[in-house]
XYZ file of C-alpha atoms in Angstrom:
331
model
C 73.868 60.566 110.328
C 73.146 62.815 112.747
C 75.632 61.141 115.495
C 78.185 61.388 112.608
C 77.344 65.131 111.982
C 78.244 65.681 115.538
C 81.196 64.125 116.097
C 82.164 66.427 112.894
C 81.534 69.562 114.698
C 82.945 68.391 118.289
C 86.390 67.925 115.849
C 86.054 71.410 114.758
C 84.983 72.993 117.816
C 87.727 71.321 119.374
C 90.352 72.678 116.673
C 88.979 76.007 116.964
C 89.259 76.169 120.607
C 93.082 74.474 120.360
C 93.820 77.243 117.739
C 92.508 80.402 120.399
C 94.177 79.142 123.047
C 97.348 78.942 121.239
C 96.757 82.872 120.350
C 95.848 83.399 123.856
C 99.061 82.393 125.182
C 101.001 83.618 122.236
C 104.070 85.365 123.729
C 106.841 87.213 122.013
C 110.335 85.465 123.060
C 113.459 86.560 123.021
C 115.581 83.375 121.312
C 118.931 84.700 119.905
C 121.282 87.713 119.783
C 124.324 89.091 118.071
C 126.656 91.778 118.804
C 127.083 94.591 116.087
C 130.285 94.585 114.467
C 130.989 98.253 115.085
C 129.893 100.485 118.005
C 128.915 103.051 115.471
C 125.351 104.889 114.668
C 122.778 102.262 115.116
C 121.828 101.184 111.145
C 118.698 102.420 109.383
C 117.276 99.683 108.045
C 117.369 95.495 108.246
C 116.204 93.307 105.248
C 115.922 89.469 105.431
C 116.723 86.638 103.624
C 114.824 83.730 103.984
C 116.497 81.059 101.949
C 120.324 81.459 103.349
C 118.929 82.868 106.431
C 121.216 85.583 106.437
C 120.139 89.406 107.898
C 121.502 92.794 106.061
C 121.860 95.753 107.817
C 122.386 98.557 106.453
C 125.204 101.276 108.695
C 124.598 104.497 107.297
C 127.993 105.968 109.057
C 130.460 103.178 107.830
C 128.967 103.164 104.248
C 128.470 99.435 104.360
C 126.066 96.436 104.659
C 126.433 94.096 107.335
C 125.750 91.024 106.788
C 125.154 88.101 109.395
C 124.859 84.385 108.812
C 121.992 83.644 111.420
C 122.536 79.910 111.107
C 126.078 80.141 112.328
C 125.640 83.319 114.149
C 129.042 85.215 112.366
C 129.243 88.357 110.561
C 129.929 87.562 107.231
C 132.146 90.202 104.896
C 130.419 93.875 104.400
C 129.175 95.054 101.479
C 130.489 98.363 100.596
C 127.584 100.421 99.940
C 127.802 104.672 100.543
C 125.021 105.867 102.785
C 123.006 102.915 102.769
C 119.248 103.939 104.271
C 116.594 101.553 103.646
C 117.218 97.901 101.898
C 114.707 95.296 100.347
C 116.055 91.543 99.418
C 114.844 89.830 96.656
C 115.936 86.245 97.626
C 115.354 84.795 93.807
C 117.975 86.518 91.473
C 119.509 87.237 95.061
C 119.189 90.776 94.407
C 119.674 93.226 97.080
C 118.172 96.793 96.248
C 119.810 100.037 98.169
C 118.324 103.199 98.796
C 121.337 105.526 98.720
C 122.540 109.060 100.283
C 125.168 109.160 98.389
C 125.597 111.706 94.926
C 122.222 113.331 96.040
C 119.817 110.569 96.505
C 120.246 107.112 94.650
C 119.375 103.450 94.804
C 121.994 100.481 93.837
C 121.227 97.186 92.732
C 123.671 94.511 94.333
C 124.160 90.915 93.222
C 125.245 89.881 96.917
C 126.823 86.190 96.077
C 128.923 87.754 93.367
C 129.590 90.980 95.415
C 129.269 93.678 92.945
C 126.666 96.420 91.586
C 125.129 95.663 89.282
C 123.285 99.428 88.626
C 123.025 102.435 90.261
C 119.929 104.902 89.615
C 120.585 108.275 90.361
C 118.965 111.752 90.601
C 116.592 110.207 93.413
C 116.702 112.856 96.001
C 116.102 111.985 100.268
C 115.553 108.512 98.498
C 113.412 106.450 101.342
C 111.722 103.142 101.471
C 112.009 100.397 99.119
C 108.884 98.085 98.592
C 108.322 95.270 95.920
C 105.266 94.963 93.740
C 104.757 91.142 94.259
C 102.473 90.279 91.278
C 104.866 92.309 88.826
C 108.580 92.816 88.919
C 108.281 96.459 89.899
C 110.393 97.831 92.269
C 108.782 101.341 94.155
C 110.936 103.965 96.102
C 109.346 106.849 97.992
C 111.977 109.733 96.923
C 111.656 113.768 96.912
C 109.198 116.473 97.807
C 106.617 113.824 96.349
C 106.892 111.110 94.236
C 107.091 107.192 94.377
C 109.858 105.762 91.391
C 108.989 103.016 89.780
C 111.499 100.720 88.885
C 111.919 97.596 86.537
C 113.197 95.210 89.220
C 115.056 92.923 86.049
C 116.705 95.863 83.882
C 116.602 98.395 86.843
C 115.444 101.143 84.508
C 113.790 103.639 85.859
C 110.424 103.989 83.881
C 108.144 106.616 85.198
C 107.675 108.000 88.877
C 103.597 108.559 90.256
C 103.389 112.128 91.537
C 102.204 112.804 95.163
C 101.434 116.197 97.038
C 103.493 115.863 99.588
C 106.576 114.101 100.948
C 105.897 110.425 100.805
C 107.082 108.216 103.772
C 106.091 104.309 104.510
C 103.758 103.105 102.156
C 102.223 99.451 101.581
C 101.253 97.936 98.299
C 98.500 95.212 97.948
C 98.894 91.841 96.025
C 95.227 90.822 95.532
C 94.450 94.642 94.620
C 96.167 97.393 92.559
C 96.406 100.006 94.970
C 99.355 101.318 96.950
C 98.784 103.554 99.960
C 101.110 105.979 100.786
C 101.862 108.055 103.998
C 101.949 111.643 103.211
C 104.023 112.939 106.232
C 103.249 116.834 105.936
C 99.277 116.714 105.122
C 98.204 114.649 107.482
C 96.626 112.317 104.556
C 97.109 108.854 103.363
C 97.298 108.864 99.229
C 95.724 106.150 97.307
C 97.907 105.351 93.889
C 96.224 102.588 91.222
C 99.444 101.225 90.120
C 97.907 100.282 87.043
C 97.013 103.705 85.817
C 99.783 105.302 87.685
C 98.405 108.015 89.362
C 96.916 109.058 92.757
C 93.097 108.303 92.257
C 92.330 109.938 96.237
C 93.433 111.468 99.378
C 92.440 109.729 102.612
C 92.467 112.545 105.277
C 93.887 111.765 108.969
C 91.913 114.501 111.179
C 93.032 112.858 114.622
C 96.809 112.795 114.527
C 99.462 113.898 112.866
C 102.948 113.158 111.364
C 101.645 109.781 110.178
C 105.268 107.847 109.317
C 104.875 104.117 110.001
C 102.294 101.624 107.858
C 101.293 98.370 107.516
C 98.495 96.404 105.723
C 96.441 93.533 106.615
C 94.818 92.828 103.447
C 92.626 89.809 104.069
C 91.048 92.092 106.380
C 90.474 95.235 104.265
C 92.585 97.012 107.587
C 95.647 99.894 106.907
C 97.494 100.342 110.026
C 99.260 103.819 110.113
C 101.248 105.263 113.168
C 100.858 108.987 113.862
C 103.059 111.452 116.554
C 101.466 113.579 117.186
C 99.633 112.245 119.490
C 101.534 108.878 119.299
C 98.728 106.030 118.658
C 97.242 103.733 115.363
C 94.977 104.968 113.511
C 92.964 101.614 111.932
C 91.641 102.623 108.558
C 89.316 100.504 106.593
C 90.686 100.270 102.685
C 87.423 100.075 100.916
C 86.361 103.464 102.378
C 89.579 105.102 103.801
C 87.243 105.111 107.488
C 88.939 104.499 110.565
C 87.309 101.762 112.165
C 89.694 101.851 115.240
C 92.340 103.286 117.419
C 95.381 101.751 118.882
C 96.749 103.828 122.013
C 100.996 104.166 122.202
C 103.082 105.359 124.844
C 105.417 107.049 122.376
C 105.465 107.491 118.629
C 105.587 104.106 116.547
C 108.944 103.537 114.510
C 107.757 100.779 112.618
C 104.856 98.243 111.872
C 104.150 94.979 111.113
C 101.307 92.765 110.475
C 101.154 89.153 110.428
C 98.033 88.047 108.375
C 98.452 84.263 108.945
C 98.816 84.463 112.660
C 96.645 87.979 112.754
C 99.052 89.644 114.957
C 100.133 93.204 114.933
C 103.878 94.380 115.834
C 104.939 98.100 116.862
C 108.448 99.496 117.658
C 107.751 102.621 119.568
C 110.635 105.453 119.552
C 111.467 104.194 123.203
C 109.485 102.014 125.750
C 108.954 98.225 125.054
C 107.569 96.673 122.037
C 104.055 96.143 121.397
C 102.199 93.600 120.043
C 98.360 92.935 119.098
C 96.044 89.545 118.381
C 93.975 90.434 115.757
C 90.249 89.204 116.738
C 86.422 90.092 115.663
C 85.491 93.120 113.828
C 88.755 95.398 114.540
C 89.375 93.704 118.367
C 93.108 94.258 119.279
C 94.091 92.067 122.100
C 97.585 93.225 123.928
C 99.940 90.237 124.318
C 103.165 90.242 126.053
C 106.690 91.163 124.889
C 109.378 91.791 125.939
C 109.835 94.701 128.573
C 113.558 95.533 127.936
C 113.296 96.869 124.358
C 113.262 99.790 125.297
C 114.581 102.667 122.354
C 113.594 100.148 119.666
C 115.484 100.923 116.114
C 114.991 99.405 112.630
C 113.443 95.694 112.925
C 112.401 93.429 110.061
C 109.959 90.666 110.663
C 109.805 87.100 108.989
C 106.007 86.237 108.837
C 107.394 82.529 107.130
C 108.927 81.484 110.991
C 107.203 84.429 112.586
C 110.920 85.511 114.121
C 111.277 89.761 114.496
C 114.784 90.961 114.108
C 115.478 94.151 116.046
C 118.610 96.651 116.681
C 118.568 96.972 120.227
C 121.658 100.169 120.469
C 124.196 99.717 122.752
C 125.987 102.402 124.894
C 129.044 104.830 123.635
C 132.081 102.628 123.006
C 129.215 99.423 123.472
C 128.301 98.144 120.394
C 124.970 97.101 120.228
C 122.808 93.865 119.320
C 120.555 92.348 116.951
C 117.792 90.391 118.898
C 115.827 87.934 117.499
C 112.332 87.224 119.063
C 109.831 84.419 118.153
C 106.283 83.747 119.101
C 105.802 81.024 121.767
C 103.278 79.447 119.526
């Protein structure tokens, strides 16, 4: 038994010890790249679609939506779309939600196989980011001096929008949980919203940095990741207590985050410099592992976590248009 019990644990240790080194040499790759269709404004935003594999991108200044067929690496035919700023696919209807310039701040519903609107929700003013309540079919847009719409993501009504103090900007919305956390730009403060009651419930003050803009959440690990500018770094906050537990050093200020919970990695597009990247280890551990060094002046990305592939505007030069890169992990 005791032979057996050993053998057991030799498997596991061995496992275990296959699995870190894999993380060890994790690398991100650069695999694939497409020139822009127009040497315009870089876009604003990309969204993803994982089931025809096809990226949107959304050009502000040519009031469309690109969108490329990755599999056979053409741009397929825009979608015409005023202002377009932020995006967010929902690959089952196939609905593709907008958040809008346009008429003084708005966000359109598109059917994208049939090519048409399907609504358009107006009177949302400097409408912003777009996240999806996963357990529910809620729809949330940060919009205005300080408010979060919610949104019936079937009848795209408009039911009620959460009040915040400030001017919201990334936020992040948990699926075990009911909370959403929200970046208020202006105070210095991450706000906690219950989504069930539908109010702020607290205030989560930021007294090392300011101008917090970019979030992400890790929520097996109770960890909020939000990117301040002033001075650029991470501030690491744990969500049961709204602590920060750690601090991430940046060169410049951080665009955009992302955070991989199955392969505990954490992604960073600074303003300009190369990306950055992060294994996840221990009790709030952040191990640097290499990317690329050429991304330098990184723009919108959008990251897969299913194939663990980031899709990134790299901008080009004036009459150069420039390129979506794709970059996968080594292992």
């Amino acid at each position: 038994m005791n032979m057996h019990r050993g053998w057991i644990w030799l498997a596991v240790g061995s496992l275990l010890g296959g699995l870190q080194a894999d993380a060890a040499s994790a690398a991100l790759e650069a695999v694939a790249s497409w020139p822009l269709p127009s040497d315009a404004r870089p876009p604003t935003a990309l969204a993803w679609d994982p089931v025809e594999r096809r990226l949107f991108v959304a050009a502000e200044q040519a009031d469309a939506v690109w969108v490329l067929d990755t599999e056979r690496g053409r741009w397929l035919r825009p979608l015409s779309v005023p202002a377009p700023r932020h995006l967010l696919f929902e690959a089952r209807p196939g609905l593709l939600y907008v958040s809008s310039g346009a008429a003084g701040g708005q966000v359109k519903i598109l059917d994208v196989n049939a090519r048409r609107t399907l609504k358009t929700i107006g009177n949302l003013p400097e409408a912003g980011r777009i996240h999806r309540d996963a357990p529910s079919t809620r729809i949330y847009v940060a919009y205005g001096a300080g408010a979060l719409a919610v949104i019936h993501g079937v009848t795209g009504v408009h039911t009620l929008s959460v009040l915040l103090p400030d001017r919201p900007a990334d936020f992040a919305i948990e699926t075990v949980g009911h909370r959403i956390f929200v970046n208020l730009f202006r105070s210095n403060a991450v706000a906690v919203v219950d989504r069930l009651a539908r109010e702020m419930t607290d205030v989560w003050p930021l007294p090392e940095g300011r101008g917090n803009e970019s979030m992400a959440l890790h929520e097996p690990r109770q960890r909020l990741y939000v990117g301040c500018t002033d001075p650029p770094h991470i501030q690491v906050l744990h969500t049961s207590s709204g602590k920060r537990v750690a601090r991430l050093e940046t060169p410049t200020v951080v665009q955009w985050l992302y955070v991989d919970t199955a392969r505990d990695r954490l992604l960073a597009g600074p303003v300009s410099g190369p990306l950055r990247a992060w294994q996840i280890e221990g009790e709030d551990q952040h191990r640097p592992l290499p990317a690329p060094s050429e991304f330098s002046n990184a723009h919108p990305a959008c990251y897969d976590p299913e194939t663990g592939r980031l899709y990134v505007v790299i901008p080009g030069s004036p009459g150069q248009p420039g390129l979506i890169r794709c970059l996968a992990w080594s292992n």
